[in-house]
CSV table of C-alpha atoms and ligand atoms in Angstrom, one decimal:
chain,number,residue,atom,x,y,z
A,283,UNK,CA,-18.3,-12.5,1.2
A,284,UNK,CA,-16.8,-13.9,-2.0
A,285,UNK,CA,-16.5,-10.7,-4.0
A,286,UNK,CA,-13.3,-11.7,-5.7
A,287,UNK,CA,-14.0,-15.1,-7.1
A,288,UNK,CA,-12.0,-15.8,-10.3
A,289,UNK,CA,-9.9,-12.7,-9.8
A,290,UNK,CA,-6.2,-12.6,-9.7
A,291,UNK,CA,-4.8,-10.2,-7.0
A,292,UNK,CA,-1.2,-9.1,-6.7
A,293,UNK,CA,-0.1,-7.7,-3.3
A,294,UNK,CA,3.4,-6.1,-2.9
A,295,UNK,CA,5.0,-6.0,0.5
A,296,UNK,CA,2.9,-9.2,1.2
A,297,UNK,CA,5.1,-10.6,3.9
A,298,UNK,CA,4.2,-8.3,6.8
A,299,UNK,CA,1.7,-5.9,8.3
A,300,UNK,CA,-1.0,-4.5,6.0
A,301,UNK,CA,0.2,-6.6,3.1
A,302,UNK,CA,-0.1,-9.9,5.0
A,303,UNK,CA,-3.5,-9.0,6.3
A,304,UNK,CA,-4.6,-8.2,2.8
A,305,UNK,CA,-3.3,-11.4,1.4
A,306,UNK,CA,-5.4,-13.3,3.9
A,307,UNK,CA,-8.5,-11.1,3.3
A,308,UNK,CA,-8.3,-11.2,-0.6
A,309,UNK,CA,-7.9,-14.9,-0.5
A,310,UNK,CA,-10.8,-15.3,1.9
A,311,UNK,CA,-12.9,-13.4,-0.6
A,312,UNK,CA,-12.1,-15.9,-3.3
A,313,UNK,CA,-9.1,-14.3,-5.1
A,314,UNK,CA,-6.1,-16.1,-6.4
A,315,UNK,CA,-3.3,-14.2,-4.6
A,316,UNK,CA,0.2,-13.4,-5.8
A,317,UNK,CA,2.3,-12.4,-2.8
A,318,UNK,CA,5.3,-10.2,-3.7
A,319,UNK,CA,8.1,-9.3,-1.3
A,320,UNK,CA,11.8,-8.7,-1.3
A,321,UNK,CA,12.0,-10.9,1.8
A,322,UNK,CA,11.7,-14.5,0.5
A,323,UNK,CA,11.0,-16.1,3.8
A,324,UNK,CA,8.1,-13.7,4.8
A,325,UNK,CA,6.6,-13.5,1.3
A,326,UNK,CA,6.9,-17.2,0.7
A,327,UNK,CA,5.1,-17.9,4.0
A,328,UNK,CA,2.3,-15.5,3.1
A,329,UNK,CA,1.8,-17.2,-0.3
A,330,UNK,CA,1.9,-20.7,1.2
A,331,UNK,CA,-0.8,-19.8,3.8
A,332,UNK,CA,-3.3,-19.0,1.1
A,333,UNK,CA,-2.1,-21.5,-1.5
A,334,UNK,CA,-1.0,-18.6,-3.7
A,335,UNK,CA,2.0,-17.8,-5.8
A,336,UNK,CA,5.1,-16.1,-4.3
A,337,UNK,CA,7.2,-13.9,-6.5
A,338,UNK,CA,10.4,-12.3,-5.1
A,339,UNK,CA,10.8,-8.8,-6.4
A,340,UNK,CA,12.4,-5.6,-5.3
A,341,UNK,CA,9.6,-3.2,-6.4
A,342,UNK,CA,12.2,-0.4,-6.9
A,343,UNK,CA,13.9,-2.4,-9.7
A,344,UNK,CA,12.3,-2.2,-13.1
A,345,UNK,CA,13.4,-5.6,-14.4
A,346,UNK,CA,11.9,-7.2,-11.3
A,347,UNK,CA,8.6,-5.4,-11.7
A,348,UNK,CA,8.4,-6.2,-15.4
A,349,UNK,CA,9.2,-9.9,-14.8
A,350,UNK,CA,6.6,-10.0,-11.9
A,351,UNK,CA,3.7,-8.9,-14.1
A,352,UNK,CA,4.9,-11.1,-17.0
A,353,UNK,CA,4.9,-14.1,-14.7
A,354,UNK,CA,1.5,-13.4,-13.2
A,355,UNK,CA,0.0,-13.0,-16.7
A,356,UNK,CA,1.7,-16.1,-18.1
A,357,UNK,CA,0.5,-18.1,-15.1
A,358,UNK,CA,-3.1,-16.9,-14.8
A,359,UNK,CA,-3.9,-15.1,-18.0
A,360,UNK,CA,-5.2,-12.0,-16.2
A,361,UNK,CA,-4.3,-9.4,-13.5
A,362,UNK,CA,-7.4,-8.1,-12.0
A,363,UNK,CA,-6.2,-6.4,-8.8
A,364,UNK,CA,-2.9,-4.8,-8.1
A,365,UNK,CA,-2.3,-3.6,-4.5
A,366,UNK,CA,0.9,-1.6,-4.5
A,367,UNK,CA,1.6,-1.6,-0.8
A,368,UNK,CA,5.4,-2.1,-0.2
A,369,UNK,CA,7.0,0.8,1.6
A,370,UNK,CA,9.7,1.7,4.0
A,371,UNK,CA,10.1,4.3,6.8
A,372,UNK,CA,13.8,4.1,7.9
A,373,UNK,CA,15.2,6.1,10.8
A,374,UNK,CA,17.7,8.0,8.6
A,375,UNK,CA,14.7,9.7,7.1
A,376,UNK,CA,14.0,12.4,9.6
A,377,UNK,CA,13.9,16.2,9.7
A,378,UNK,CA,15.0,17.9,6.5
A,379,UNK,CA,17.9,19.3,8.5
A,380,UNK,CA,19.2,15.8,9.2
A,381,UNK,CA,18.2,13.8,6.2
A,382,UNK,CA,20.9,13.2,3.6
A,383,UNK,CA,20.4,12.8,-0.1
A,384,UNK,CA,21.0,9.1,0.0
A,385,UNK,CA,18.3,8.4,2.6
A,386,UNK,CA,15.9,10.8,0.7
A,387,UNK,CA,16.5,8.9,-2.6
A,388,UNK,CA,16.1,5.5,-1.1
A,389,UNK,CA,12.7,6.3,0.4
A,390,UNK,CA,11.6,7.9,-2.9
A,391,UNK,CA,12.7,4.8,-4.8
A,392,UNK,CA,10.9,2.3,-2.6
A,393,UNK,CA,7.8,4.3,-1.8
A,394,UNK,CA,7.1,6.3,-5.0
A,395,UNK,CA,9.2,5.1,-7.9
A,396,UNK,CA,8.0,1.6,-7.1
A,397,UNK,CA,4.4,2.7,-7.6
A,398,UNK,CA,5.3,4.3,-10.9
A,399,UNK,CA,7.0,1.1,-12.0
A,400,UNK,CA,4.2,-1.2,-10.8
A,401,UNK,CA,1.5,0.9,-12.4
A,402,UNK,CA,3.5,1.2,-15.7
A,403,UNK,CA,4.0,-2.6,-16.0
A,404,UNK,CA,0.5,-3.7,-14.9
A,405,UNK,CA,-1.5,-1.2,-17.0
A,406,UNK,CA,-0.8,-2.8,-20.4
A,407,UNK,CA,-2.3,-6.1,-19.1
A,408,UNK,CA,-5.3,-4.3,-17.6
A,409,UNK,CA,-5.9,-2.3,-20.8
A,410,UNK,CA,-5.9,-5.5,-22.8
A,411,UNK,CA,-8.5,-7.0,-20.5
A,412,UNK,CA,-10.5,-3.7,-20.4
A,413,UNK,CA,-10.7,-4.0,-16.6
A,414,UNK,CA,-8.7,-3.8,-13.4
A,415,UNK,CA,-8.4,-2.2,-10.0
A,416,UNK,CA,-5.2,-0.7,-8.8
A,417,UNK,CA,-4.8,0.4,-5.2
A,418,UNK,CA,-1.7,2.4,-4.2
A,419,UNK,CA,-0.8,2.8,-0.6
A,420,UNK,CA,-0.3,6.4,0.5
A,421,UNK,CA,-0.7,7.6,4.1
A,422,UNK,CA,-2.5,10.2,6.2
A,423,UNK,CA,0.8,12.0,6.4
A,424,UNK,CA,0.4,12.9,2.7
A,425,UNK,CA,-2.2,15.5,3.8
A,426,UNK,CA,-1.0,16.6,7.2
A,427,UNK,CA,2.2,18.2,8.3
A,428,UNK,CA,4.1,16.8,11.3
A,429,UNK,CA,6.6,18.6,13.5
A,430,UNK,CA,8.3,15.3,14.0
A,431,UNK,CA,9.2,15.0,10.4
A,432,UNK,CA,10.1,12.1,8.1
A,433,UNK,CA,10.5,14.4,5.1
A,434,UNK,CA,11.1,12.0,2.3
A,435,UNK,CA,8.4,9.6,3.5
A,436,UNK,CA,5.8,12.4,3.6
A,437,UNK,CA,6.8,13.7,0.2
A,438,UNK,CA,6.8,10.2,-1.3
A,439,UNK,CA,3.2,9.6,-0.1
A,440,UNK,CA,2.1,13.0,-1.5
A,441,UNK,CA,3.6,11.8,-4.8
A,442,UNK,CA,1.6,8.6,-4.6
A,443,UNK,CA,-1.7,10.6,-4.2
A,444,UNK,CA,-1.0,12.8,-7.2
A,445,UNK,CA,0.2,10.0,-9.4
A,446,UNK,CA,-2.9,7.9,-8.5
A,447,UNK,CA,-5.3,10.8,-9.2
A,448,UNK,CA,-3.8,11.3,-12.7
A,449,UNK,CA,-3.8,7.6,-13.6
A,450,UNK,CA,-7.4,7.2,-12.4
A,451,UNK,CA,-8.5,10.0,-14.7
A,452,UNK,CA,-6.5,8.9,-17.7
A,453,UNK,CA,-7.7,5.3,-17.7
A,454,UNK,CA,-11.3,5.6,-16.3
A,455,UNK,CA,-12.9,5.1,-19.7
A,456,UNK,CA,-11.0,1.9,-20.2
A,457,UNK,CA,-12.6,0.2,-17.2
A,458,UNK,CA,-9.5,0.6,-15.0
A,459,UNK,CA,-9.9,2.1,-11.6
A,460,UNK,CA,-6.9,3.6,-9.7
A,461,UNK,CA,-7.4,4.6,-6.1
A,462,UNK,CA,-5.1,5.5,-3.2
A,463,UNK,CA,-5.5,4.1,0.2
A,464,UNK,CA,-4.4,6.3,3.1
A,465,UNK,CA,-4.2,4.4,6.4
A,466,UNK,CA,-3.8,6.1,9.7
A,467,UNK,CA,-1.4,4.7,12.3
A,468,UNK,CA,-1.7,0.9,12.3
A,469,UNK,CA,-0.9,-1.5,15.1
A,470,UNK,CA,2.4,-3.0,13.8
A,471,UNK,CA,5.3,-4.6,15.6
A,472,UNK,CA,7.0,-1.1,15.5
A,473,UNK,CA,4.2,0.6,17.4
A,474,UNK,CA,3.8,-2.3,19.8
A,475,UNK,CA,7.4,-1.9,20.7
A,476,UNK,CA,6.9,1.7,21.4
A,477,UNK,CA,3.9,0.9,23.7
A,478,UNK,CA,6.0,-1.6,25.6
A,479,UNK,CA,8.9,0.7,26.0
A,480,UNK,CA,7.2,3.9,26.9
A,481,UNK,CA,3.4,3.5,27.5
A,482,UNK,CA,2.9,7.2,28.5
A,483,UNK,CA,4.5,8.5,25.3
A,484,UNK,CA,2.5,6.0,23.2
A,485,UNK,CA,-0.7,6.9,25.0
A,486,UNK,CA,-0.1,10.6,24.2
A,487,UNK,CA,-0.3,9.8,20.5
A,488,UNK,CA,-3.8,8.4,20.9
A,489,UNK,CA,-5.0,11.8,22.0
A,490,UNK,CA,-5.0,12.8,18.3
A,491,UNK,CA,-7.1,9.9,17.1
A,492,UNK,CA,-10.8,10.4,17.6
A,493,UNK,CA,-11.4,6.6,17.7
A,494,UNK,CA,-8.8,6.4,20.5
A,495,UNK,CA,-6.7,3.5,19.2
A,496,UNK,CA,-4.6,2.5,16.3
A,497,UNK,CA,-6.0,0.5,13.4
A,498,UNK,CA,-5.6,-3.2,13.2
A,499,UNK,CA,-4.0,-4.4,9.9
A,500,UNK,CA,-7.3,-6.3,9.2
A,501,UNK,CA,-9.2,-3.1,9.2
A,502,UNK,CA,-7.0,-1.7,6.4
A,503,UNK,CA,-7.3,-5.0,4.6
A,504,UNK,CA,-11.1,-4.7,4.7
A,505,UNK,CA,-10.7,-1.4,2.8
A,506,UNK,CA,-8.4,-3.0,0.3
A,507,UNK,CA,-11.0,-5.8,-0.4
A,508,UNK,CA,-13.7,-3.1,-0.9
A,509,UNK,CA,-11.5,-1.1,-3.4
A,510,UNK,CA,-10.5,-4.3,-5.2
A,511,UNK,CA,-14.1,-5.5,-5.6
A,512,UNK,CA,-17.0,-4.2,-7.8
A,513,UNK,CA,-18.6,-2.8,-4.7
A,514,UNK,CA,-16.4,0.3,-5.4
A,515,UNK,CA,-17.2,0.3,-9.1
A,516,UNK,CA,-17.9,4.1,-9.2
A,517,UNK,CA,-14.7,5.0,-7.3
A,518,UNK,CA,-11.6,6.0,-9.1
A,519,UNK,CA,-8.9,8.6,-8.9
A,520,UNK,CA,-9.8,9.1,-5.3
A,521,UNK,CA,-8.2,8.8,-1.9
A,522,UNK,CA,-9.7,6.4,0.5
A,523,UNK,CA,-8.9,7.5,4.1
A,524,UNK,CA,-9.0,4.8,6.8
A,525,UNK,CA,-7.6,6.9,9.7
A,526,UNK,CA,-10.0,6.7,12.7
A,527,UNK,CA,-10.9,10.4,12.1
A,528,UNK,CA,-7.3,11.5,12.6
A,529,UNK,CA,-7.1,13.9,9.7
A,530,UNK,CA,-10.4,15.6,10.5
A,531,UNK,CA,-9.6,16.2,14.2
A,532,UNK,CA,-8.6,19.5,15.8
A,533,UNK,CA,-7.3,18.6,19.2
A,534,UNK,CA,-7.9,21.1,22.0
A,535,UNK,CA,-6.3,20.7,25.4
A,536,UNK,CA,-8.8,19.6,28.0
B,900,NAD,N1,2.0,0.9,9.6
B,900,NAD,C1,1.4,2.1,9.5
B,900,NAD,O1,1.1,2.7,10.6
B,900,NAD,C2,1.2,2.8,8.2
B,900,NAD,C3,0.4,3.9,8.1
B,900,NAD,C4,0.2,4.5,6.9
B,900,NAD,C5,0.7,4.0,5.7
B,900,NAD,N2,1.5,2.8,5.8
B,900,NAD,C6,2.0,2.3,4.6
B,900,NAD,O2,1.5,1.0,4.4
B,900,NAD,C7,2.4,0.2,3.7
B,900,NAD,C8,2.7,-1.1,4.5
B,900,NAD,O3,3.1,-0.8,5.8
B,900,NAD,P1,3.3,-1.9,6.9
B,900,NAD,O4,3.3,-1.1,8.2
B,900,NAD,O5,2.4,-3.0,6.7
B,900,NAD,O6,4.8,-2.3,6.6
B,900,NAD,P2,5.7,-3.5,7.0
B,900,NAD,O7,7.1,-3.0,7.3
B,900,NAD,O8,5.1,-4.3,8.1
B,900,NAD,O9,5.8,-4.4,5.7
B,900,NAD,C9,6.3,-3.9,4.5
B,900,NAD,C10,6.7,-5.1,3.6
B,900,NAD,O10,7.3,-4.6,2.4
B,900,NAD,C11,8.4,-5.3,2.1
B,900,NAD,N3,9.3,-4.5,1.3
B,900,NAD,C12,10.1,-3.5,1.7
B,900,NAD,N4,10.8,-3.0,0.7
B,900,NAD,C13,10.5,-3.7,-0.4
B,900,NAD,C14,10.9,-3.7,-1.8
B,900,NAD,N5,11.9,-2.8,-2.2
B,900,NAD,N6,10.4,-4.6,-2.6
B,900,NAD,C15,9.5,-5.5,-2.2
B,900,NAD,N7,9.1,-5.5,-0.9
B,900,NAD,C16,9.6,-4.7,0.0
B,900,NAD,C17,9.0,-5.8,3.4
B,900,NAD,O11,9.9,-6.9,3.3
B,900,NAD,C18,7.8,-6.0,4.2
B,900,NAD,O12,7.4,-7.4,4.1
B,900,NAD,C19,3.6,1.0,3.5
B,900,NAD,O13,3.5,1.6,2.2
B,900,NAD,C20,3.5,2.1,4.5
B,900,NAD,O14,4.2,3.3,4.2
B,900,NAD,C21,1.7,2.2,7.0
């Protein structure tokens, strides 16, 4: 499919995981891809793979984000797709009883303030064009409580959902769509490590996923391509769950 021919697509957190798979998928669908990451080596490699542009930016820093969208606009003359995907989930973010203010704030900055900044600085370009698709990464944890908490992460993703809903409504009549993407657990290096170390503990997690496995990053990237393309032209201000049925499941002991 070539649904994104002549479109310019920005992907933050492009160097790894879901971001990297999305860079590949969006390019495969014909987009000119701008790979953004704080990690120059990983982000640069992602851009090189698809013959795209790499921009180093810390998405939690306003000057970086402003400069990013200026550069993309100067270079290509349009910004059609903005996938705001960069996020962190550090071990210091734990139960509310353990998590200090510094860890709380860092996660809010990278996961939520970054989405505010990226939307704020891409919207003026999209408004001028009268079109655009913004996709903000939330998570299934934004709608479910977990006893093994990462309190700031969960709250940050809830914030992404609420912010996305409001922007989607505000800019709908200007041809700009804003949707949240909520992945379930994805097969990343972190989860693979867990499987290798303690297969029984890892297998127990799968009990809660109706599909019986974690998502592959490519399956999340396929959803990104759909939300980026005109195939989702009547979707805005919504949450797109790609979670293998996890958030609908009530697990009973067998
Ligand atoms: N992996 C999962 O199971 C899962 C599930 C639900 C939601 N998510 C969300 O999906 C997104 C991507 O997750 P992933 O597992 O692919 O992550 P990842 O750790 O594999 O990749 C994240 C990328 O973001 C970059 N990054 C981190 N901080 C940055 C900053 N301040 N500025 C610019 N770039 C920065 C990193 O360098 C890295 O390349 C995150 O928002 C995450 O919360 C992941």
